[in-house]
Amino acid sequence: MLYRTAGQFKTTYEADHALFPVRQDAILLGIILVVAWVVLPLTANEFAFKALLVPVLIYTLAALGLNILTGYAGQLSLGTGAFMGVGAYACYKIITIFPEVNLLVAIAMSGFFSAAVGVAFGVPSLRIKGFYLAIATLAAQFFLVWLFEKWAWLYNYSASGAIQVPTIEMFGVVVAGPNAKAITQYYFVLAVVTVVTMLAINITRGRIGRIWKSVRDMDIAAELVGINLMKAKLSAFFVSSYIVGIAGALFVFLWRGAAEPNLFDIPLSFRVLFIVIIGGLGSILGNYLGAMLIVALPVVLSYLPGALGIPVSSSMVEHLNTMVVGALIIFFLIVEPHGLARFWAVLREKLIIWPFPH
Amino acid sequence: MNSPVNHNNFTVTQDGIADGEVLLDLRNVSLAFGGVKAITDISFDIRKGEIRAIIGPNGAGKTSMLNVINGFYTPQQGKIIFRGKERVGMKPHQAVGQGIARTFQNVALFKGMSTLDNIMTGRSVMMKRGLGWQMLWHGPALAEEIEHRKKVEEIIDFLEIEHIRRTPVGKLPYGLQKRVELGRALAMEPSLLLLDEPMAGMNLEEKEDMSRFILDVNRQRGTTIALIEHDMGVVMDLSDRVVVLDYGRKIADGTPEVVKSNKDVIDAYLGVAH
């Protein structure tokens, strides 16, 4: 009833190409934006920002980057963690060499470094596909993490081998470093994620998005439609690694505050890949849903017993948590193998015709 | 904004070649895969504005012939002259730029995309706005999108597939998929359209529809068509000239009447007593 689309006619192609041809979708997004920009900052405490909201947003951004490569262009990658690392280290070097540079500019620039590295490691995709390409990107993962460890110049020859985020101000407000307020960092990350999501939606629904999807669905046919496969694949690697790089920079500068090379190892790559698969390949919304499930749910679950007054030891909570999250992942994959985004799509279809069954 | 479509207003690619002149000329073309000879010393031409059929028993080299024409295979010997220019070292994706489009024997659509998106993909080559404009969406990129959408809607209208515009093509029945694939090829505004068994696996009604579309494309848009087909009734009715292949060699070439009465052709199709 609420989602009835009857009576919403399009009289121009422009209206038909709108982001939300259905009015209710636009209203729903409006509500979500108000919650994210106004309600949450007013209600959340320091812990909620640090443990839930900021990491969910950052992981969403990393998943968005990987989704463009894997979900849209069909190129499997296991090197996401390392590409995030490239973004983080590039941002660190930019900030230490040019301390006066605006943090936003530094992050935007560091994306180009990871994009260049991504394109370089994307070159094998011109010859190999699927699992074989995944192995090739795995090489990037191992090589880059090794480089972060061995190339002392990257971490300014610090004895610990780790990078420490200095205190950084933007327009008189501390945004990064130990003294930064969580709410400032939340707004910073939210702004970046909102803008990048918008740009990614625009790219994926236009000509370039169609080219990527055609390469994913059938590359030989795409070639005979006149699509240059090399350009298509490398542009996907470029855009994807750029977004992943910014996510990496945010990961360290706006959330962790410090990073060691092994932070960017395979577990991080897999984590982002899980978010993409559970959220839904080839969907922008899926990244958000997947990140909420994989990143936020464990945090919420671990505080649930305490909040409900159930006396459970903390190690027990840890084990329960792993079991519950694991079971949920399997449950969602069985119920909807195409991810949470498809779950929502099916629900929306049902809502449109509700209360009738079909 | 969205005025009714007039089928006589279709844009015809101007290529400076008059009807009836040779558009594509194949001279002594041979193609082998290792020791397997797919095509041996074949010469024939395709004239502008005609419907040219390529027929032959299974394994005669028909599809290889199409692949040679659109640059997917490069023959070891022989010359390919397209629009009066000899072709040297062409990549497959450049064929579209030269005005050659094709459909496939086994439907080769982008299964995860809607009918509309599939046909829009056919116009990728003609769309020029880069990543920067695409990111902004509003402005030049949207204007370009709408401009091409109009052309695509003309094709959707022409092929009578308005009702499946938004349907992912993977869910469509076979006959409609074939039609969408024709639509995608038409979206490239080719001057030479290659159809690889456009009617395979169709029932009589679908075949009649497809035949009508092929004739309309040929007449209204002036598109030259080369087609492979096994249904002899369709081939003889549709085509202006027929070339017959068998075991990678050309055994006959001419109007349907001539080919039909050719003894070699009858032998190839019915077998011959030894």
XYZ file of C-alpha atoms in Angstrom:
632
model
C 0.000 0.000 0.000
C 2.725 2.410 1.037
C 4.849 1.307 -1.875
C 2.199 1.542 -4.584
C 3.736 2.688 -7.842
C 0.506 2.854 -9.828
C -0.184 6.287 -11.187
C 3.444 7.424 -11.341
C 3.872 7.981 -15.059
C 6.989 9.051 -16.888
C 6.474 11.384 -19.787
C 10.111 12.062 -20.628
C 13.187 9.878 -20.885
C 14.824 12.235 -18.438
C 12.252 11.298 -15.798
C 12.707 7.651 -16.688
C 16.463 7.942 -16.200
C 16.080 9.528 -12.772
C 17.868 7.806 -9.922
C 14.576 6.951 -8.257
C 11.819 6.608 -10.835
C 9.590 5.461 -7.941
C 8.726 8.230 -5.493
C 8.736 6.016 -2.403
C 12.362 5.039 -3.011
C 13.382 8.679 -2.916
C 11.433 9.226 0.305
C 13.058 6.179 1.866
C 16.523 7.411 0.927
C 15.665 10.815 2.364
C 14.762 9.202 5.674
C 18.002 7.203 5.702
C 20.038 10.332 4.956
C 18.336 12.232 7.785
C 19.057 9.347 10.150
C 22.703 9.206 9.080
C 23.335 12.960 9.089
C 21.153 14.151 11.964
C 19.615 11.460 14.163
C 22.666 9.238 14.671
C 25.122 12.055 15.490
C 22.633 13.416 18.046
C 22.070 10.085 19.760
C 25.243 8.042 19.362
C 27.961 8.033 21.995
C 31.732 7.906 21.554
C 31.749 4.104 21.596
C 29.015 3.765 18.981
C 30.938 6.028 16.615
C 34.261 4.285 17.126
C 33.084 0.674 17.137
C 30.040 0.737 14.865
C 29.309 3.689 12.659
C 32.734 4.718 11.401
C 33.990 1.168 10.644
C 30.728 0.253 8.903
C 31.077 3.282 6.638
C 34.743 2.602 5.890
C 34.163 -1.066 5.153
C 31.219 -0.073 2.975
C 33.515 2.132 0.948
C 36.118 -0.623 0.546
C 33.385 -3.076 -0.456
C 32.020 -0.555 -2.942
C 35.426 -0.427 -4.567
C 35.730 -4.197 -4.764
C 32.125 -4.521 -5.949
C 32.835 -2.320 -8.943
C 35.633 -4.661 -9.955
C 34.071 -7.999 -9.062
C 30.340 -7.374 -9.124
C 30.172 -5.021 -12.095
C 33.182 -5.843 -14.243
C 33.375 -9.529 -13.228
C 37.087 -9.543 -12.347
C 37.732 -11.489 -9.166
C 40.286 -9.886 -6.847
C 41.826 -11.044 -3.578
C 44.154 -8.078 -3.222
C 41.755 -5.564 -1.686
C 43.564 -5.422 1.654
C 46.871 -4.600 0.000
C 45.300 -1.907 -2.189
C 43.817 -0.370 0.956
C 47.336 -0.453 2.340
C 48.676 1.413 -0.667
C 46.091 4.141 -0.075
C 46.969 4.339 3.616
C 50.739 4.469 3.119
C 50.421 6.958 0.245
C 48.293 9.216 2.432
C 50.815 8.882 5.261
C 53.699 9.878 2.999
C 51.774 12.811 1.540
C 50.878 14.068 5.014
C 54.439 13.734 6.348
C 56.128 15.259 3.294
C 53.589 18.077 2.866
C 52.111 18.644 6.356
C 50.235 21.724 5.185
C 48.132 19.771 2.679
C 44.437 19.519 3.506
C 43.628 15.979 4.710
C 40.759 15.661 2.250
C 43.091 16.507 -0.630
C 45.709 14.083 0.672
C 43.162 11.269 0.823
C 41.831 12.067 -2.637
C 45.407 12.041 -3.972
C 46.376 8.818 -2.237
C 43.565 7.118 -4.183
C 45.539 7.746 -7.370
C 48.497 5.782 -6.018
C 46.404 2.743 -5.235
C 44.638 3.161 -8.598
C 47.994 3.060 -10.409
C 49.078 -0.014 -8.452
C 45.686 -1.611 -9.099
C 45.958 -1.059 -12.832
C 49.473 -2.532 -12.827
C 48.257 -5.678 -11.078
C 45.157 -5.676 -13.275
C 47.177 -6.190 -16.436
C 47.081 -10.018 -16.065
C 43.274 -9.794 -16.333
C 43.741 -9.190 -20.047
C 44.891 -12.783 -20.425
C 43.424 -14.736 -17.522
C 40.007 -14.988 -15.944
C 38.163 -16.166 -12.868
C 40.049 -18.137 -10.249
C 43.323 -17.760 -12.104
C 43.001 -13.994 -11.963
C 42.200 -14.275 -8.243
C 45.532 -16.022 -7.763
C 47.307 -13.290 -9.730
C 45.796 -10.622 -7.485
C 46.806 -12.727 -4.491
C 50.371 -12.142 -5.662
C 49.711 -8.410 -5.291
C 48.493 -9.068 -1.780
C 51.676 -10.863 -0.728
C 54.045 -8.581 -2.587
C 52.595 -5.325 -1.300
C 52.391 -6.412 2.337
C 56.016 -7.531 2.071
C 56.866 -4.117 0.606
C 55.121 -2.314 3.488
C 57.356 -4.242 5.866
C 60.675 -3.983 4.056
C 60.597 -0.514 2.532
C 61.468 1.576 5.603
C 60.999 4.848 3.726
C 57.249 4.129 3.687
C 56.976 4.307 7.492
C 59.596 7.030 7.860
C 62.161 4.596 9.325
C 60.260 4.366 12.617
C 61.608 1.702 14.945
C 58.276 -0.086 15.364
C 57.694 -0.411 11.618
C 54.228 1.025 12.084
C 52.695 4.290 10.929
C 51.252 6.720 13.488
C 48.673 9.274 12.442
C 49.746 12.766 13.581
C 47.258 15.314 14.807
C 45.738 16.913 11.730
C 43.545 19.988 11.697
C 41.156 21.068 9.004
C 39.803 24.636 9.207
C 40.730 24.759 12.879
C 39.043 21.484 13.792
C 41.061 18.408 14.724
C 39.957 15.640 12.346
C 42.632 12.989 12.773
C 45.089 11.875 15.395
C 44.676 11.009 19.085
C 42.846 14.248 19.974
C 40.170 14.050 17.294
C 36.561 13.847 18.384
C 34.616 10.820 17.195
C 31.707 12.876 15.884
C 34.020 14.981 13.683
C 35.567 11.845 12.267
C 32.124 10.366 11.688
C 31.005 13.396 9.709
C 34.243 13.382 7.727
C 33.870 9.717 6.783
C 30.153 10.057 6.141
C 30.731 12.966 3.779
C 33.379 11.068 1.803
C 31.283 7.899 1.647
C 28.159 9.793 0.585
C 29.944 11.612 -2.232
C 31.803 8.539 -3.493
C 28.625 6.449 -3.398
C 26.833 9.070 -5.474
C 29.639 9.176 -8.034
C 29.786 5.373 -8.150
C 26.035 5.160 -8.773
C 26.403 7.609 -11.646
C 29.257 5.693 -13.228
C 27.583 2.307 -12.911
C 24.246 3.348 -14.378
C 25.675 5.017 -17.466
C 27.709 3.963 -20.455
C 30.761 2.827 -18.478
C 28.661 0.727 -16.115
C 27.023 -0.997 -19.076
C 30.406 -1.679 -20.627
C 31.657 -3.251 -17.385
C 28.557 -5.395 -17.043
C 28.795 -6.560 -20.633
C 32.403 -7.626 -20.043
C 31.248 -9.500 -16.947
C 28.348 -11.257 -18.688
C 30.053 -12.267 -21.929
C 33.382 -10.804 -22.893
C 33.500 -12.183 -26.459
C 30.152 -10.646 -27.308
C 31.265 -7.399 -25.670
C 34.293 -7.313 -27.924
C 32.165 -7.816 -31.031
C 29.833 -5.042 -29.906
C 32.888 -2.844 -30.302
C 34.026 -2.678 -26.696
C 37.755 -2.498 -26.141
C 38.263 -5.172 -23.482
C 41.606 -3.812 -22.377
C 40.200 -0.346 -21.718
C 37.112 -1.749 -20.031
C 38.978 -4.030 -17.648
C 41.733 -1.593 -16.769
C 39.261 1.238 -16.194
C 37.403 -1.051 -13.790
C 40.677 -1.774 -11.983
C 41.425 1.947 -11.887
C 38.108 3.089 -10.454
C 37.904 0.135 -8.088
C 41.422 0.539 -6.704
C 40.919 4.279 -6.381
C 37.906 3.799 -4.130
C 39.609 0.985 -2.215
C 42.645 3.253 -1.730
C 40.575 6.066 -0.247
C 38.895 3.514 2.002
C 42.354 2.400 3.141
C 43.413 5.961 3.906
C 40.218 6.576 5.892
C 40.704 3.201 7.597
C 43.992 4.320 9.108
C 43.586 8.102 9.409
C 39.996 8.367 10.595
C 39.562 5.137 12.483
C 42.578 3.077 13.555
C 44.986 5.940 14.178
C 47.949 3.622 13.580
C 48.720 0.711 11.309
C 51.203 -2.109 10.944
C 51.815 -3.857 7.635
C 50.047 -7.059 8.682
C 46.839 -5.095 9.199
C 46.490 -5.144 5.418
C 47.026 -8.872 5.099
C 44.685 -11.457 3.606
C 42.090 -11.446 6.421
C 41.231 -7.858 5.499
C 40.883 -8.786 1.822
C 38.600 -11.682 2.694
C 36.552 -9.560 5.045
C 35.820 -7.065 2.288
C 35.129 -9.892 -0.159
C 32.631 -11.433 2.293
C 30.864 -8.104 2.625
C 30.550 -7.908 -1.155
C 29.304 -11.480 -1.563
C 26.839 -11.364 1.320
C 25.704 -7.846 0.455
C 25.193 -8.660 -3.202
C 27.486 -8.621 -6.209
C 26.680 -5.850 -8.632
C 24.732 -3.757 -6.160
C 25.608 -0.488 -4.461
C 23.096 -0.959 -1.649
C 24.505 -4.419 -0.970
C 27.791 -2.971 0.262
C 26.010 -1.117 3.044
C 23.909 -4.113 4.044
C 26.885 -6.467 3.919
C 29.065 -4.148 5.984
C 26.343 -3.846 8.606
C 26.084 -7.616 8.870
C 29.792 -8.394 8.904
C 31.139 -5.420 10.840
C 28.371 -4.123 13.059
C 26.524 -7.307 13.992
C 29.431 -8.884 15.938
C 29.836 -5.695 17.963
C 26.135 -5.521 18.740
C 25.970 -9.214 19.584
C 28.891 -9.074 21.984
C 27.123 -6.431 24.090
C 23.703 -8.039 23.916
C 24.065 -10.503 26.839
C 25.376 -7.778 29.125
C 22.628 -5.392 28.120
C 19.973 -8.044 28.733
C 21.469 -8.859 32.132
C 22.428 -12.426 31.213
C 25.554 -13.434 33.114
C 27.906 -14.843 30.480
C 31.685 -14.749 30.633
C 33.406 -12.548 28.095
C 35.185 -15.463 26.390
C 31.829 -17.221 26.075
C 30.404 -14.106 24.427
C 33.276 -14.188 21.974
C 32.575 -17.812 21.014
C 28.826 -17.316 20.824
C 29.400 -14.322 18.637
C 31.467 -16.260 16.122
C 28.849 -19.004 16.003
C 25.890 -16.677 15.605
C 27.503 -14.554 12.907
C 28.703 -17.640 11.064
C 25.247 -19.210 11.203
C 23.642 -15.985 9.994
C 26.001 -15.776 7.042
C 25.150 -19.344 6.024
C 21.443 -18.673 6.572
C 21.435 -15.598 4.367
C 23.441 -17.299 1.650
C 20.994 -20.231 1.556
C 17.885 -18.059 1.625
C 19.216 -15.588 -0.920
C 22.435 -16.553 -2.686
C 22.395 -13.255 -4.562
C 22.937 -11.324 -1.387
C 21.078 -9.054 0.955
C 20.483 -6.488 -1.771
C 18.376 -9.015 -3.692
C 16.591 -9.755 -0.435
C 15.533 -6.140 -0.313
C 14.623 -6.142 -4.022
C 12.289 -9.111 -3.520
C 10.781 -7.519 -0.431
C 10.206 -4.304 -2.360
C 8.471 -6.180 -5.193
C 6.175 -7.734 -2.624
C 5.512 -4.388 -0.964
C 4.550 -2.827 -4.285
C 1.725 -5.308 -4.839
C 0.819 -5.725 -1.176
C -1.796 -6.705 0.106
C -2.279 -8.861 -2.995
C -0.088 -11.934 -3.433
C 0.659 -11.270 -7.119
C 9.693 15.006 -26.584
C 8.912 11.396 -27.351
C 7.260 11.713 -30.742
C 5.840 8.642 -32.453
C 8.376 6.706 -34.448
C 8.244 6.878 -38.209
C 9.877 3.806 -39.606
C 10.889 5.581 -42.777
C 13.037 8.012 -40.836
C 15.670 5.516 -39.816
C 19.130 6.857 -40.157
C 21.010 5.093 -42.875
C 24.755 5.118 -42.613
C 26.163 7.056 -45.511
C 29.116 5.199 -46.860
C 29.404 6.475 -50.387
C 28.644 3.148 -52.018
C 25.607 2.873 -54.260
C 23.202 -0.042 -54.111
C 24.402 -3.024 -56.090
C 28.090 -2.151 -55.911
C 30.462 -4.519 -54.148
C 30.587 -3.776 -50.418
C 32.733 -6.684 -49.309
C 34.967 -8.747 -51.526
C 36.656 -11.941 -50.361
C 39.412 -13.209 -52.617
C 40.921 -16.691 -52.264
C 40.494 -16.755 -48.515
C 41.882 -19.775 -46.642
C 41.692 -20.393 -42.909
C 43.166 -23.307 -40.970
C 43.353 -24.190 -37.294
C 46.546 -26.179 -37.045
C 45.988 -29.035 -39.457
C 42.237 -28.548 -39.735
C 41.279 -26.596 -42.815
C 38.108 -24.667 -42.045
C 38.020 -22.627 -45.232
C 39.865 -23.407 -48.425
C 40.346 -20.875 -51.175
C 36.945 -19.240 -51.107
C 36.066 -16.144 -53.112
C 32.748 -14.356 -53.144
C 31.402 -10.863 -52.764
C 28.582 -9.130 -50.974
C 26.905 -6.248 -52.759
C 25.421 -3.283 -51.049
C 21.735 -3.561 -50.261
C 21.362 -7.266 -50.895
C 20.536 -10.173 -48.628
C 23.264 -12.706 -49.095
C 22.815 -16.198 -47.689
C 25.631 -18.559 -46.798
C 24.431 -22.143 -46.607
C 25.940 -25.571 -46.389
C 25.824 -28.768 -44.347
C 27.118 -28.840 -40.773
C 30.815 -28.152 -40.487
C 31.006 -26.565 -43.911
C 32.784 -23.471 -42.545
C 29.874 -21.037 -42.536
C 30.424 -19.617 -39.057
C 34.178 -19.481 -39.650
C 33.359 -17.457 -42.764
C 31.373 -14.932 -40.689
C 34.183 -14.804 -38.141
C 36.613 -13.993 -40.921
C 34.339 -11.256 -42.242
C 34.032 -9.477 -38.909
C 37.694 -9.840 -38.047
C 37.445 -12.405 -35.267
C 39.672 -14.719 -37.275
C 42.425 -13.545 -39.545
C 42.758 -15.818 -42.576
C 46.189 -17.214 -43.418
C 45.740 -16.526 -47.096
C 43.635 -14.286 -49.249
C 42.409 -10.732 -49.306
C 39.417 -9.113 -47.688
C 38.361 -5.886 -49.347
C 35.716 -3.929 -47.469
C 34.373 -0.708 -48.984
C 37.148 -0.736 -51.535
C 39.923 -0.929 -48.931
C 41.993 -3.968 -48.213
C 41.891 -5.003 -44.598
C 45.136 -5.487 -42.754
C 45.450 -6.589 -39.135
C 42.122 -5.632 -37.617
C 41.132 -6.276 -34.020
C 37.615 -7.685 -33.456
C 36.359 -4.640 -31.578
C 37.262 -2.423 -34.526
C 34.760 -4.167 -36.813
C 31.893 -2.193 -35.310
C 33.631 1.074 -36.078
C 33.810 -0.012 -39.707
C 30.101 -0.741 -39.789
C 29.971 -4.509 -39.339
C 27.656 -5.942 -36.688
C 26.646 -9.517 -36.043
C 24.466 -11.880 -34.083
C 25.523 -15.295 -32.837
C 24.423 -18.853 -33.440
C 24.086 -19.421 -29.691
C 22.542 -16.280 -28.281
C 25.333 -14.132 -26.870
C 23.456 -11.551 -24.853
C 24.499 -9.987 -21.561
C 22.291 -12.119 -19.348
C 22.369 -9.999 -16.212
C 21.248 -6.838 -17.994
C 17.805 -5.707 -19.108
C 16.690 -5.667 -22.738
C 17.087 -1.906 -22.777
C 20.627 -2.043 -21.389
C 21.602 -4.788 -23.810
C 20.541 -2.714 -26.782
C 22.076 0.428 -25.281
C 25.375 -1.448 -25.042
C 25.265 -1.702 -28.816
C 25.665 2.060 -28.920
C 28.648 2.202 -26.527
C 31.009 2.891 -29.381
C 29.031 5.950 -30.464
C 28.876 7.390 -26.945
C 31.826 9.578 -26.167
C 31.427 11.151 -22.720
C 34.246 10.051 -20.451
C 34.532 9.104 -16.807
C 34.419 12.698 -15.561
C 31.082 13.515 -17.145
C 29.720 10.088 -16.281
C 30.452 10.717 -12.606
C 28.440 13.929 -12.659
C 25.632 12.296 -14.629
C 23.632 15.501 -15.065
C 24.593 17.612 -18.030
C 26.352 16.261 -21.116
C 26.346 12.610 -20.039
C 22.586 12.586 -19.440
C 21.939 14.466 -22.677
C 23.966 11.875 -24.561
C 22.210 9.041 -22.742
C 18.788 10.392 -23.712
C 19.821 11.022 -27.296
C 20.859 7.379 -27.673
C 17.904 6.148 -25.670
C 15.648 7.636 -28.352
C 17.416 5.675 -31.066
C 17.193 2.530 -28.974
C 13.498 3.075 -28.393
C 13.026 3.266 -32.165
C 14.607 -0.162 -32.432
C 12.563 -1.541 -29.536
C 9.455 -0.206 -31.249
C 10.500 -1.686 -34.574
C 11.140 -5.138 -33.122
C 7.936 -5.010 -31.052
C 9.656 -5.761 -27.742
C 8.329 -2.806 -25.725
C 6.840 -5.081 -23.079
C 10.180 -6.663 -22.150
C 12.180 -3.436 -21.981
C 12.978 -3.852 -18.284
C 13.226 -7.636 -18.147
C 16.654 -9.182 -17.582
C 17.326 -11.036 -20.836
C 18.303 -14.218 -19.019
C 14.636 -14.645 -18.148
C 13.313 -14.230 -21.698
C 12.239 -17.107 -23.937
C 14.660 -18.072 -26.684
C 12.757 -16.475 -29.552
C 12.686 -13.108 -27.823
C 16.361 -13.370 -26.912
C 17.148 -13.779 -30.603
C 15.100 -10.664 -31.285
C 16.910 -8.677 -28.594
C 20.188 -9.769 -30.085
C 19.074 -8.498 -33.483
C 18.145 -5.265 -31.735
C 21.605 -4.939 -30.239
C 23.179 -5.462 -33.646
C 20.842 -2.871 -35.194
C 21.758 -0.375 -32.469
C 25.272 -0.302 -33.918
C 23.780 1.097 -37.150
C 25.799 -1.285 -39.273
C 26.127 -1.072 -43.020
C 26.764 -4.831 -43.080
C 24.800 -7.042 -40.740
C 25.897 -10.636 -40.203
C 23.254 -13.020 -38.877
C 24.346 -16.448 -37.743
C 21.299 -18.729 -37.866
C 18.775 -16.092 -36.836
C 15.930 -18.609 -36.934
C 17.515 -21.638 -35.290
C 15.172 -23.302 -32.812
C 12.184 -21.102 -33.628
C 8.644 -22.159 -34.370
C 6.910 -21.208 -37.601
C 5.349 -18.051 -36.245
C 8.618 -16.809 -34.759
C 10.359 -17.569 -38.040
C 7.786 -15.534 -39.915
C 8.277 -12.628 -37.520
C 12.041 -12.810 -37.819
C 11.860 -12.996 -41.626
C 9.690 -9.897 -41.639
C 12.187 -8.049 -39.441
C 15.085 -9.052 -41.666
C 13.298 -7.879 -44.794
C 12.254 -4.628 -43.104
C 15.770 -3.913 -41.911
C 17.046 -4.531 -45.408
C 14.449 -2.360 -47.134
C 13.844 0.469 -44.684
C 17.337 0.943 -43.373
C 19.154 -0.142 -46.502
C 21.320 -2.492 -44.466
C 23.229 -5.146 -46.333
C 22.695 -8.532 -44.736
C 24.706 -11.736 -44.832
C 22.962 -14.620 -43.138
C 23.561 -18.255 -42.349
C 20.436 -20.347 -42.146
C 19.480 -23.987 -42.316
C 15.820 -23.538 -43.163
C 15.951 -23.764 -46.960
C 12.456 -22.333 -47.394
C 13.458 -19.192 -45.536
C 16.792 -18.897 -47.328
C 15.325 -19.233 -50.793
C 12.545 -16.748 -50.050
C 14.624 -14.093 -48.325
C 17.924 -13.958 -50.080
C 18.940 -12.275 -53.289
C 21.995 -14.465 -53.782
C 23.182 -17.632 -52.125
C 26.670 -19.027 -51.683
C 26.949 -22.720 -50.825
C 29.884 -24.141 -48.866
C 30.786 -27.754 -48.262
C 33.892 -29.006 -46.447
C 35.320 -25.493 -46.467
C 35.014 -25.096 -50.229
C 32.600 -23.084 -52.286
C 30.463 -25.387 -54.402
C 27.887 -22.978 -55.777
C 27.075 -19.283 -55.942
C 24.136 -17.457 -57.473
C 20.449 -16.683 -57.243
C 18.273 -19.087 -55.240
C 16.884 -20.639 -58.441
C 20.340 -21.351 -59.817
C 21.581 -22.799 -56.547
C 18.495 -24.942 -56.063
C 19.036 -26.747 -59.329
C 22.812 -27.102 -58.946
C 23.815 -30.749 -58.909
C 26.683 -30.337 -56.433
C 24.376 -28.646 -53.952
C 21.814 -31.421 -54.181
C 24.579 -33.983 -53.715
C 25.988 -32.148 -50.701
C 22.639 -31.992 -48.988
C 21.187 -35.359 -49.936
C 24.377 -37.372 -50.241
C 25.404 -39.118 -53.394
C 25.538 -42.812 -54.198
C 29.054 -44.066 -54.767
